[in-house]
Amino acid sequence: GAGVSQSPSNKVTEKGKDVELRCDPISGHTALYWYRQSLGQGLEFLIYFQGNSAPDKSGLPSDRFSAERTGGSVSTLTIQRTQQEDSAVYLCASSLFSLASDTQYFGPGTRLTVL
Amino acid sequence: QKEVEQDPGPLSVPEGAIVSLNCTYSNSAFQYFMWYRQYSRKGPELLMYTYSSGNKEDGRFTAQVDKSSKYISLFIRDSQPSDSATYLCAAGYPGANNLFFGTGTRLTVIP
């Protein structure tokens, strides 16, 4: 079956522009996660969606970052007024239910470069 | 201080060698420990999952968790060039909404 897909695979933007990153989780997975992977920094948690519950936004680094998940499926991560320090690989993952008992399946990521 | 610390390497070994990858962590609440493998330009994929302390073996891979010393290890026996990747350790605790990852160790197995 299809895995987690993300688009675009690469995005180059100018400082100050807004960008939207898309994630299509595995069908039927109720949990969806966004992480950011920077060189030498490992994976940094950004936001978590579980079913129809309010998302856990505790990892979002600033109010320029927001995310939504429509219909419990597709998710969009939006970064407003991009800065050079936002350059990273943005990874989306999904799991069937909760983190504790289920494997997180990762997409290939979107490589964002802010010039 | 990061919750999970990992030596970034890089690490180069000859084919057939035994590889030892290690992480330490600071949060004693962690109960779940994972190793992910990430090939270049790909997303991480789960390699090993361990609950609490102990060993887990899967083919050429063995994961060890020592909660008394807060130490996580992954051993790869008879390493192959196809094992060349970045290995990420991760930990989580009940009720947490996310995993805590190490920075990853880049491994190269030379034929």
PDB file of C-alpha atoms in Angstrom:
ATOM      1  CA  GLY A   1       0.000   0.000   0.000  1.00  0.00           C
ATOM      2  CA  ALA A   2       0.937   3.655  -0.297  1.00  0.00           C
ATOM      3  CA  GLY A   3       3.117   5.176   2.396  1.00  0.00           C
ATOM      4  CA  VAL A   4       3.196   8.729   3.695  1.00  0.00           C
ATOM      5  CA  SER A   5       3.642  11.197   0.873  1.00  0.00           C
ATOM      6  CA  GLN A   6       4.805  14.789   1.071  1.00  0.00           C
ATOM      7  CA  SER A   7       4.885  17.622  -1.431  1.00  0.00           C
ATOM      8  CA  PRO A   8       6.778  19.392  -2.712  1.00  0.00           C
ATOM      9  CA  SER A   9       9.955  17.355  -2.318  1.00  0.00           C
ATOM     10  CA  ASN A  10      12.026  20.516  -2.602  1.00  0.00           C
ATOM     11  CA  LYS A  11      11.100  24.147  -2.078  1.00  0.00           C
ATOM     12  CA  VAL A  12      13.311  27.169  -2.554  1.00  0.00           C
ATOM     13  CA  THR A  13      11.885  30.487  -1.433  1.00  0.00           C
ATOM     14  CA  GLU A  14      12.996  33.988  -0.687  1.00  0.00           C
ATOM     15  CA  LYS A  15      13.203  35.341   2.819  1.00  0.00           C
ATOM     16  CA  GLY A  16       9.905  36.875   3.874  1.00  0.00           C
ATOM     17  CA  LYS A  17       7.695  34.722   1.646  1.00  0.00           C
ATOM     18  CA  ASP A  18       5.076  32.276   2.939  1.00  0.00           C
ATOM     19  CA  VAL A  19       5.299  28.555   2.156  1.00  0.00           C
ATOM     20  CA  GLU A  20       2.879  25.643   2.446  1.00  0.00           C
ATOM     21  CA  LEU A  21       4.024  22.058   2.871  1.00  0.00           C
ATOM     22  CA  ARG A  22       1.622  19.173   2.370  1.00  0.00           C
ATOM     23  CA  CYS A  23       1.429  15.732   3.959  1.00  0.00           C
ATOM     24  CA  ASP A  24      -0.773  12.803   2.941  1.00  0.00           C
ATOM     25  CA  PRO A  25      -0.716  10.224   5.729  1.00  0.00           C
ATOM     26  CA  ILE A  26      -1.317   6.510   5.349  1.00  0.00           C
ATOM     27  CA  SER A  27      -5.027   5.881   4.895  1.00  0.00           C
ATOM     28  CA  GLY A  28      -6.730   5.068   8.186  1.00  0.00           C
ATOM     29  CA  HIS A  29      -3.961   6.453  10.378  1.00  0.00           C
ATOM     30  CA  THR A  30      -5.446   8.719  13.016  1.00  0.00           C
ATOM     31  CA  ALA A  31      -2.225  10.249  14.352  1.00  0.00           C
ATOM     32  CA  LEU A  32      -0.104  12.668  12.320  1.00  0.00           C
ATOM     33  CA  TYR A  33       3.161  14.343  13.309  1.00  0.00           C
ATOM     34  CA  TRP A  34       5.352  17.059  11.866  1.00  0.00           C
ATOM     35  CA  TYR A  35       9.069  17.164  12.635  1.00  0.00           C
ATOM     36  CA  ARG A  36      11.884  19.400  11.447  1.00  0.00           C
ATOM     37  CA  GLN A  37      15.330  17.980  10.709  1.00  0.00           C
ATOM     38  CA  SER A  38      18.221  20.418  10.614  1.00  0.00           C
ATOM     39  CA  LEU A  39      21.849  19.568   9.995  1.00  0.00           C
ATOM     40  CA  GLY A  40      23.404  18.385  13.242  1.00  0.00           C
ATOM     41  CA  GLN A  41      20.194  18.944  15.197  1.00  0.00           C
ATOM     42  CA  GLY A  42      18.307  15.702  14.766  1.00  0.00           C
ATOM     43  CA  LEU A  43      14.535  15.590  14.514  1.00  0.00           C
ATOM     44  CA  GLU A  44      12.671  18.353  16.318  1.00  0.00           C
ATOM     45  CA  PHE A  45       8.996  17.795  17.108  1.00  0.00           C
ATOM     46  CA  LEU A  46       6.681  20.497  15.781  1.00  0.00           C
ATOM     47  CA  ILE A  47       3.026  19.457  16.053  1.00  0.00           C
ATOM     48  CA  TYR A  48       0.814  16.408  16.616  1.00  0.00           C
ATOM     49  CA  PHE A  49      -2.734  15.682  15.461  1.00  0.00           C
ATOM     50  CA  GLN A  50      -4.800  12.833  16.904  1.00  0.00           C
ATOM     51  CA  GLY A  51      -8.208  12.243  15.375  1.00  0.00           C
ATOM     52  CA  ASN A  52     -10.569  15.128  16.078  1.00  0.00           C
ATOM     53  CA  SER A  53      -8.766  16.220  19.249  1.00  0.00           C
ATOM     54  CA  ALA A  54      -7.129  19.618  19.571  1.00  0.00           C
ATOM     55  CA  PRO A  55      -3.591  19.413  18.176  1.00  0.00           C
ATOM     56  CA  ASP A  56      -0.513  19.527  20.377  1.00  0.00           C
ATOM     57  CA  LYS A  57       1.282  22.616  19.092  1.00  0.00           C
ATOM     58  CA  SER A  58       3.897  22.718  21.834  1.00  0.00           C
ATOM     59  CA  GLY A  59       6.802  22.186  19.439  1.00  0.00           C
ATOM     60  CA  LEU A  60       6.070  25.026  17.024  1.00  0.00           C
ATOM     61  CA  PRO A  61       9.079  27.377  17.263  1.00  0.00           C
ATOM     62  CA  SER A  62       7.212  30.635  16.656  1.00  0.00           C
ATOM     63  CA  ASP A  63       3.816  32.032  15.719  1.00  0.00           C
ATOM     64  CA  ARG A  64       4.973  32.120  12.092  1.00  0.00           C
ATOM     65  CA  PHE A  65       4.379  28.369  12.043  1.00  0.00           C
ATOM     66  CA  SER A  66       0.902  26.876  11.852  1.00  0.00           C
ATOM     67  CA  ALA A  67      -0.625  23.616  10.713  1.00  0.00           C
ATOM     68  CA  GLU A  68      -4.016  22.208  10.008  1.00  0.00           C
ATOM     69  CA  ARG A  69      -5.427  18.818   9.256  1.00  0.00           C
ATOM     70  CA  THR A  70      -8.567  18.701   7.166  1.00  0.00           C
ATOM     71  CA  GLY A  71     -11.058  15.877   7.496  1.00  0.00           C
ATOM     72  CA  GLY A  72      -8.689  13.909   9.676  1.00  0.00           C
ATOM     73  CA  SER A  73      -6.449  13.177   6.707  1.00  0.00           C
ATOM     74  CA  VAL A  74      -4.293  15.601   4.724  1.00  0.00           C
ATOM     75  CA  SER A  75      -2.235  18.102   6.699  1.00  0.00           C
ATOM     76  CA  THR A  76      -0.668  21.391   5.672  1.00  0.00           C
ATOM     77  CA  LEU A  77       2.204  23.074   7.498  1.00  0.00           C
ATOM     78  CA  THR A  78       2.414  26.796   6.787  1.00  0.00           C
ATOM     79  CA  ILE A  79       5.408  28.975   7.504  1.00  0.00           C
ATOM     80  CA  GLN A  80       4.788  32.716   7.192  1.00  0.00           C
ATOM     81  CA  ARG A  81       7.470  35.308   6.546  1.00  0.00           C
ATOM     82  CA  THR A  82      10.157  32.670   6.155  1.00  0.00           C
ATOM     83  CA  GLN A  83      13.592  33.253   7.650  1.00  0.00           C
ATOM     84  CA  GLN A  84      16.911  31.673   6.694  1.00  0.00           C
ATOM     85  CA  GLU A  85      16.927  29.673   9.923  1.00  0.00           C
ATOM     86  CA  ASP A  86      13.755  27.938   8.725  1.00  0.00           C
ATOM     87  CA  SER A  87      15.850  26.085   6.127  1.00  0.00           C
ATOM     88  CA  ALA A  88      15.577  22.384   7.001  1.00  0.00           C
ATOM     89  CA  VAL A  89      13.919  19.138   5.984  1.00  0.00           C
ATOM     90  CA  TYR A  90      10.327  19.004   7.184  1.00  0.00           C
ATOM     91  CA  LEU A  91       9.193  15.451   7.878  1.00  0.00           C
ATOM     92  CA  CYS A  92       5.671  14.197   8.328  1.00  0.00           C
ATOM     93  CA  ALA A  93       4.828  10.898  10.011  1.00  0.00           C
ATOM     94  CA  SER A  94       1.632   9.021  10.744  1.00  0.00           C
ATOM     95  CA  SER A  95       0.663   6.151  13.000  1.00  0.00           C
ATOM     96  CA  LEU A  96      -2.457   4.055  13.378  1.00  0.00           C
ATOM     97  CA  PHE A  97      -3.337   5.217  16.883  1.00  0.00           C
ATOM     98  CA  SER A  98      -1.147   6.438  19.705  1.00  0.00           C
ATOM     99  CA  LEU A  99       2.576   6.846  19.845  1.00  0.00           C
ATOM    100  CA  ALA A 100       3.127   4.321  22.623  1.00  0.00           C
ATOM    101  CA  SER A 101       1.943   1.250  20.805  1.00  0.00           C
ATOM    102  CA  ASP A 102       2.204   2.089  17.150  1.00  0.00           C
ATOM    103  CA  THR A 103       5.029   2.612  14.706  1.00  0.00           C
ATOM    104  CA  GLN A 104       5.462   6.049  13.191  1.00  0.00           C
ATOM    105  CA  TYR A 105       5.811   5.893   9.420  1.00  0.00           C
ATOM    106  CA  PHE A 106       7.710   8.797   7.928  1.00  0.00           C
ATOM    107  CA  GLY A 107       7.355  10.456   4.567  1.00  0.00           C
ATOM    108  CA  PRO A 108      10.389  11.413   2.460  1.00  0.00           C
ATOM    109  CA  GLY A 109      10.311  15.003   3.676  1.00  0.00           C
ATOM    110  CA  THR A 110      10.230  18.432   2.061  1.00  0.00           C
ATOM    111  CA  ARG A 111      13.625  20.123   1.797  1.00  0.00           C
ATOM    112  CA  LEU A 112      13.063  23.844   2.364  1.00  0.00           C
ATOM    113  CA  THR A 113      15.728  26.360   1.442  1.00  0.00           C
ATOM    114  CA  VAL A 114      15.206  30.004   2.342  1.00  0.00           C
ATOM    115  CA  LEU A 115      17.497  32.362   0.442  1.00  0.00           C
TER     116      LEU A 115
ATOM    117  CA  GLN B   1      20.953  19.794  27.210  1.00  0.00           C
ATOM    118  CA  LYS B   2      19.083  17.631  24.728  1.00  0.00           C
ATOM    119  CA  GLU B   3      16.917  14.872  26.169  1.00  0.00           C
ATOM    120  CA  VAL B   4      18.679  12.291  23.975  1.00  0.00           C
ATOM    121  CA  GLU B   5      22.366  12.643  23.136  1.00  0.00           C
ATOM    122  CA  GLN B   6      24.028  10.805  20.269  1.00  0.00           C
ATOM    123  CA  ASP B   7      27.539  10.934  18.843  1.00  0.00           C
ATOM    124  CA  PRO B   8      27.070  12.229  15.274  1.00  0.00           C
ATOM    125  CA  GLY B   9      30.120  10.379  13.929  1.00  0.00           C
ATOM    126  CA  PRO B  10      30.707   9.899  11.077  1.00  0.00           C
ATOM    127  CA  LEU B  11      31.657   6.266  11.522  1.00  0.00           C
ATOM    128  CA  SER B  12      33.396   4.198   8.829  1.00  0.00           C
ATOM    129  CA  VAL B  13      33.899   0.459   9.137  1.00  0.00           C
ATOM    130  CA  PRO B  14      34.988  -2.328   6.764  1.00  0.00           C
ATOM    131  CA  GLU B  15      32.398  -4.796   5.512  1.00  0.00           C
ATOM    132  CA  GLY B  16      31.840  -7.612   7.983  1.00  0.00           C
ATOM    133  CA  ALA B  17      32.726  -5.546  11.057  1.00  0.00           C
ATOM    134  CA  ILE B  18      30.586  -5.327  14.175  1.00  0.00           C
ATOM    135  CA  VAL B  19      29.163  -1.836  14.591  1.00  0.00           C
ATOM    136  CA  SER B  20      28.205  -0.324  17.934  1.00  0.00           C
ATOM    137  CA  LEU B  21      26.022   2.781  18.014  1.00  0.00           C
ATOM    138  CA  ASN B  22      25.171   4.460  21.298  1.00  0.00           C
ATOM    139  CA  CYS B  23      22.959   7.093  22.855  1.00  0.00           C
ATOM    140  CA  THR B  24      22.432   8.453  26.335  1.00  0.00           C
ATOM    141  CA  TYR B  25      19.326  10.083  27.710  1.00  0.00           C
ATOM    142  CA  SER B  26      18.449  12.216  30.687  1.00  0.00           C
ATOM    143  CA  ASN B  27      14.715  11.710  31.259  1.00  0.00           C
ATOM    144  CA  SER B  28      14.071   8.765  33.571  1.00  0.00           C
ATOM    145  CA  ALA B  29      10.413   8.730  32.449  1.00  0.00           C
ATOM    146  CA  PHE B  30      11.359   7.282  29.068  1.00  0.00           C
ATOM    147  CA  GLN B  31       9.906   3.793  28.617  1.00  0.00           C
ATOM    148  CA  TYR B  32      10.011   3.282  24.850  1.00  0.00           C
ATOM    149  CA  PHE B  33      13.223   3.196  22.890  1.00  0.00           C
ATOM    150  CA  MET B  34      13.627   3.001  19.140  1.00  0.00           C
ATOM    151  CA  TRP B  35      16.280   2.959  16.494  1.00  0.00           C
ATOM    152  CA  TYR B  36      15.470   4.427  13.111  1.00  0.00           C
ATOM    153  CA  ARG B  37      17.514   4.082   9.944  1.00  0.00           C
ATOM    154  CA  GLN B  38      17.533   6.915   7.442  1.00  0.00           C
ATOM    155  CA  TYR B  39      18.979   6.617   3.963  1.00  0.00           C
ATOM    156  CA  SER B  40      20.060   9.738   2.139  1.00  0.00           C
ATOM    157  CA  ARG B  41      17.120  11.873   0.953  1.00  0.00           C
ATOM    158  CA  LYS B  42      14.619   9.482   2.568  1.00  0.00           C
ATOM    159  CA  GLY B  43      12.502   9.560   5.687  1.00  0.00           C
ATOM    160  CA  PRO B  44      13.505   7.560   8.779  1.00  0.00           C
ATOM    161  CA  GLU B  45      12.239   3.990   9.007  1.00  0.00           C
ATOM    162  CA  LEU B  46      11.807   2.039  12.228  1.00  0.00           C
ATOM    163  CA  LEU B  47      14.506  -0.575  12.721  1.00  0.00           C
ATOM    164  CA  MET B  48      14.143  -1.709  16.328  1.00  0.00           C
ATOM    165  CA  TYR B  49      11.655  -1.042  19.134  1.00  0.00           C
ATOM    166  CA  THR B  50      12.311  -1.883  22.780  1.00  0.00           C
ATOM    167  CA  TYR B  51      10.075  -1.399  25.772  1.00  0.00           C
ATOM    168  CA  SER B  52      11.895  -0.656  29.050  1.00  0.00           C
ATOM    169  CA  SER B  53      15.220  -2.375  29.739  1.00  0.00           C
ATOM    170  CA  GLY B  54      16.697  -5.404  28.079  1.00  0.00           C
ATOM    171  CA  ASN B  55      17.869  -6.730  24.754  1.00  0.00           C
ATOM    172  CA  LYS B  56      16.052  -7.313  21.512  1.00  0.00           C
ATOM    173  CA  GLU B  57      17.504  -9.155  18.557  1.00  0.00           C
ATOM    174  CA  ASP B  58      16.352  -9.138  14.951  1.00  0.00           C
ATOM    175  CA  GLY B  59      18.640 -10.821  12.468  1.00  0.00           C
ATOM    176  CA  ARG B  60      21.958  -8.991  12.434  1.00  0.00           C
ATOM    177  CA  PHE B  61      20.642  -6.205  14.672  1.00  0.00           C
ATOM    178  CA  THR B  62      20.565  -6.142  18.485  1.00  0.00           C
ATOM    179  CA  ALA B  63      19.157  -3.289  20.535  1.00  0.00           C
ATOM    180  CA  GLN B  64      20.054  -2.887  24.202  1.00  0.00           C
ATOM    181  CA  VAL B  65      18.589  -0.580  26.810  1.00  0.00           C
ATOM    182  CA  ASP B  66      20.174  -0.063  30.219  1.00  0.00           C
ATOM    183  CA  LYS B  67      17.819   2.139  32.195  1.00  0.00           C
ATOM    184  CA  SER B  68      20.097   2.214  35.247  1.00  0.00           C
ATOM    185  CA  SER B  69      22.756   4.047  33.259  1.00  0.00           C
ATOM    186  CA  LYS B  70      20.334   5.646  30.784  1.00  0.00           C
ATOM    187  CA  TYR B  71      22.190   4.102  27.873  1.00  0.00           C
ATOM    188  CA  ILE B  72      20.810   2.866  24.542  1.00  0.00           C
ATOM    189  CA  SER B  73      22.841   0.767  22.106  1.00  0.00           C
ATOM    190  CA  LEU B  74      22.434  -0.752  18.672  1.00  0.00           C
ATOM    191  CA  PHE B  75      24.780  -3.474  17.469  1.00  0.00           C
ATOM    192  CA  ILE B  76      25.051  -4.511  13.841  1.00  0.00           C
ATOM    193  CA  ARG B  77      26.792  -7.814  13.141  1.00  0.00           C
ATOM    194  CA  ASP B  78      28.409  -8.702   9.815  1.00  0.00           C
ATOM    195  CA  SER B  79      27.871  -5.162   8.548  1.00  0.00           C
ATOM    196  CA  GLN B  80      27.053  -4.748   4.858  1.00  0.00           C
ATOM    197  CA  PRO B  81      27.493  -1.793   2.484  1.00  0.00           C
ATOM    198  CA  SER B  82      23.684  -1.609   2.382  1.00  0.00           C
ATOM    199  CA  ASP B  83      23.783  -0.721   6.097  1.00  0.00           C
ATOM    200  CA  SER B  84      25.376   2.620   5.179  1.00  0.00           C
ATOM    201  CA  ALA B  85      22.887   5.183   6.467  1.00  0.00           C
ATOM    202  CA  THR B  86      22.213   7.535   9.348  1.00  0.00           C
ATOM    203  CA  TYR B  87      20.988   5.806  12.499  1.00  0.00           C
ATOM    204  CA  LEU B  88      18.760   7.756  14.851  1.00  0.00           C
ATOM    205  CA  CYS B  89      17.938   6.731  18.396  1.00  0.00           C
ATOM    206  CA  ALA B  90      14.653   7.895  19.876  1.00  0.00           C
ATOM    207  CA  ALA B  91      12.820   7.631  23.167  1.00  0.00           C
ATOM    208  CA  GLY B  92       9.328   8.298  24.438  1.00  0.00           C
ATOM    209  CA  TYR B  93       7.236   8.009  27.555  1.00  0.00           C
ATOM    210  CA  PRO B  94       3.580   7.162  28.208  1.00  0.00           C
ATOM    211  CA  GLY B  95       1.329  10.125  27.554  1.00  0.00           C
ATOM    212  CA  ALA B  96       3.863  11.981  25.465  1.00  0.00           C
ATOM    213  CA  ASN B  97       2.718  13.096  22.039  1.00  0.00           C
ATOM    214  CA  ASN B  98       6.098  12.904  20.392  1.00  0.00           C
ATOM    215  CA  LEU B  99       9.382  11.051  20.315  1.00  0.00           C
ATOM    216  CA  PHE B 100      12.668  12.600  21.377  1.00  0.00           C
ATOM    217  CA  PHE B 101      15.412  11.962  18.861  1.00  0.00           C
ATOM    218  CA  GLY B 102      19.176  11.946  18.960  1.00  0.00           C
ATOM    219  CA  THR B 103      21.038  13.844  16.271  1.00  0.00           C
ATOM    220  CA  GLY B 104      21.842  10.645  14.345  1.00  0.00           C
ATOM    221  CA  THR B 105      25.096   8.811  13.586  1.00  0.00           C
ATOM    222  CA  ARG B 106      26.179   8.568   9.975  1.00  0.00           C
ATOM    223  CA  LEU B 107      27.565   5.104   9.224  1.00  0.00           C
ATOM    224  CA  THR B 108      29.523   4.053   6.144  1.00  0.00           C
ATOM    225  CA  VAL B 109      30.343   0.386   5.550  1.00  0.00           C
ATOM    226  CA  ILE B 110      33.230   0.086   3.117  1.00  0.00           C
ATOM    227  CA  PRO B 111      33.213  -2.942   0.752  1.00  0.00           C
TER     228      PRO B 111
END
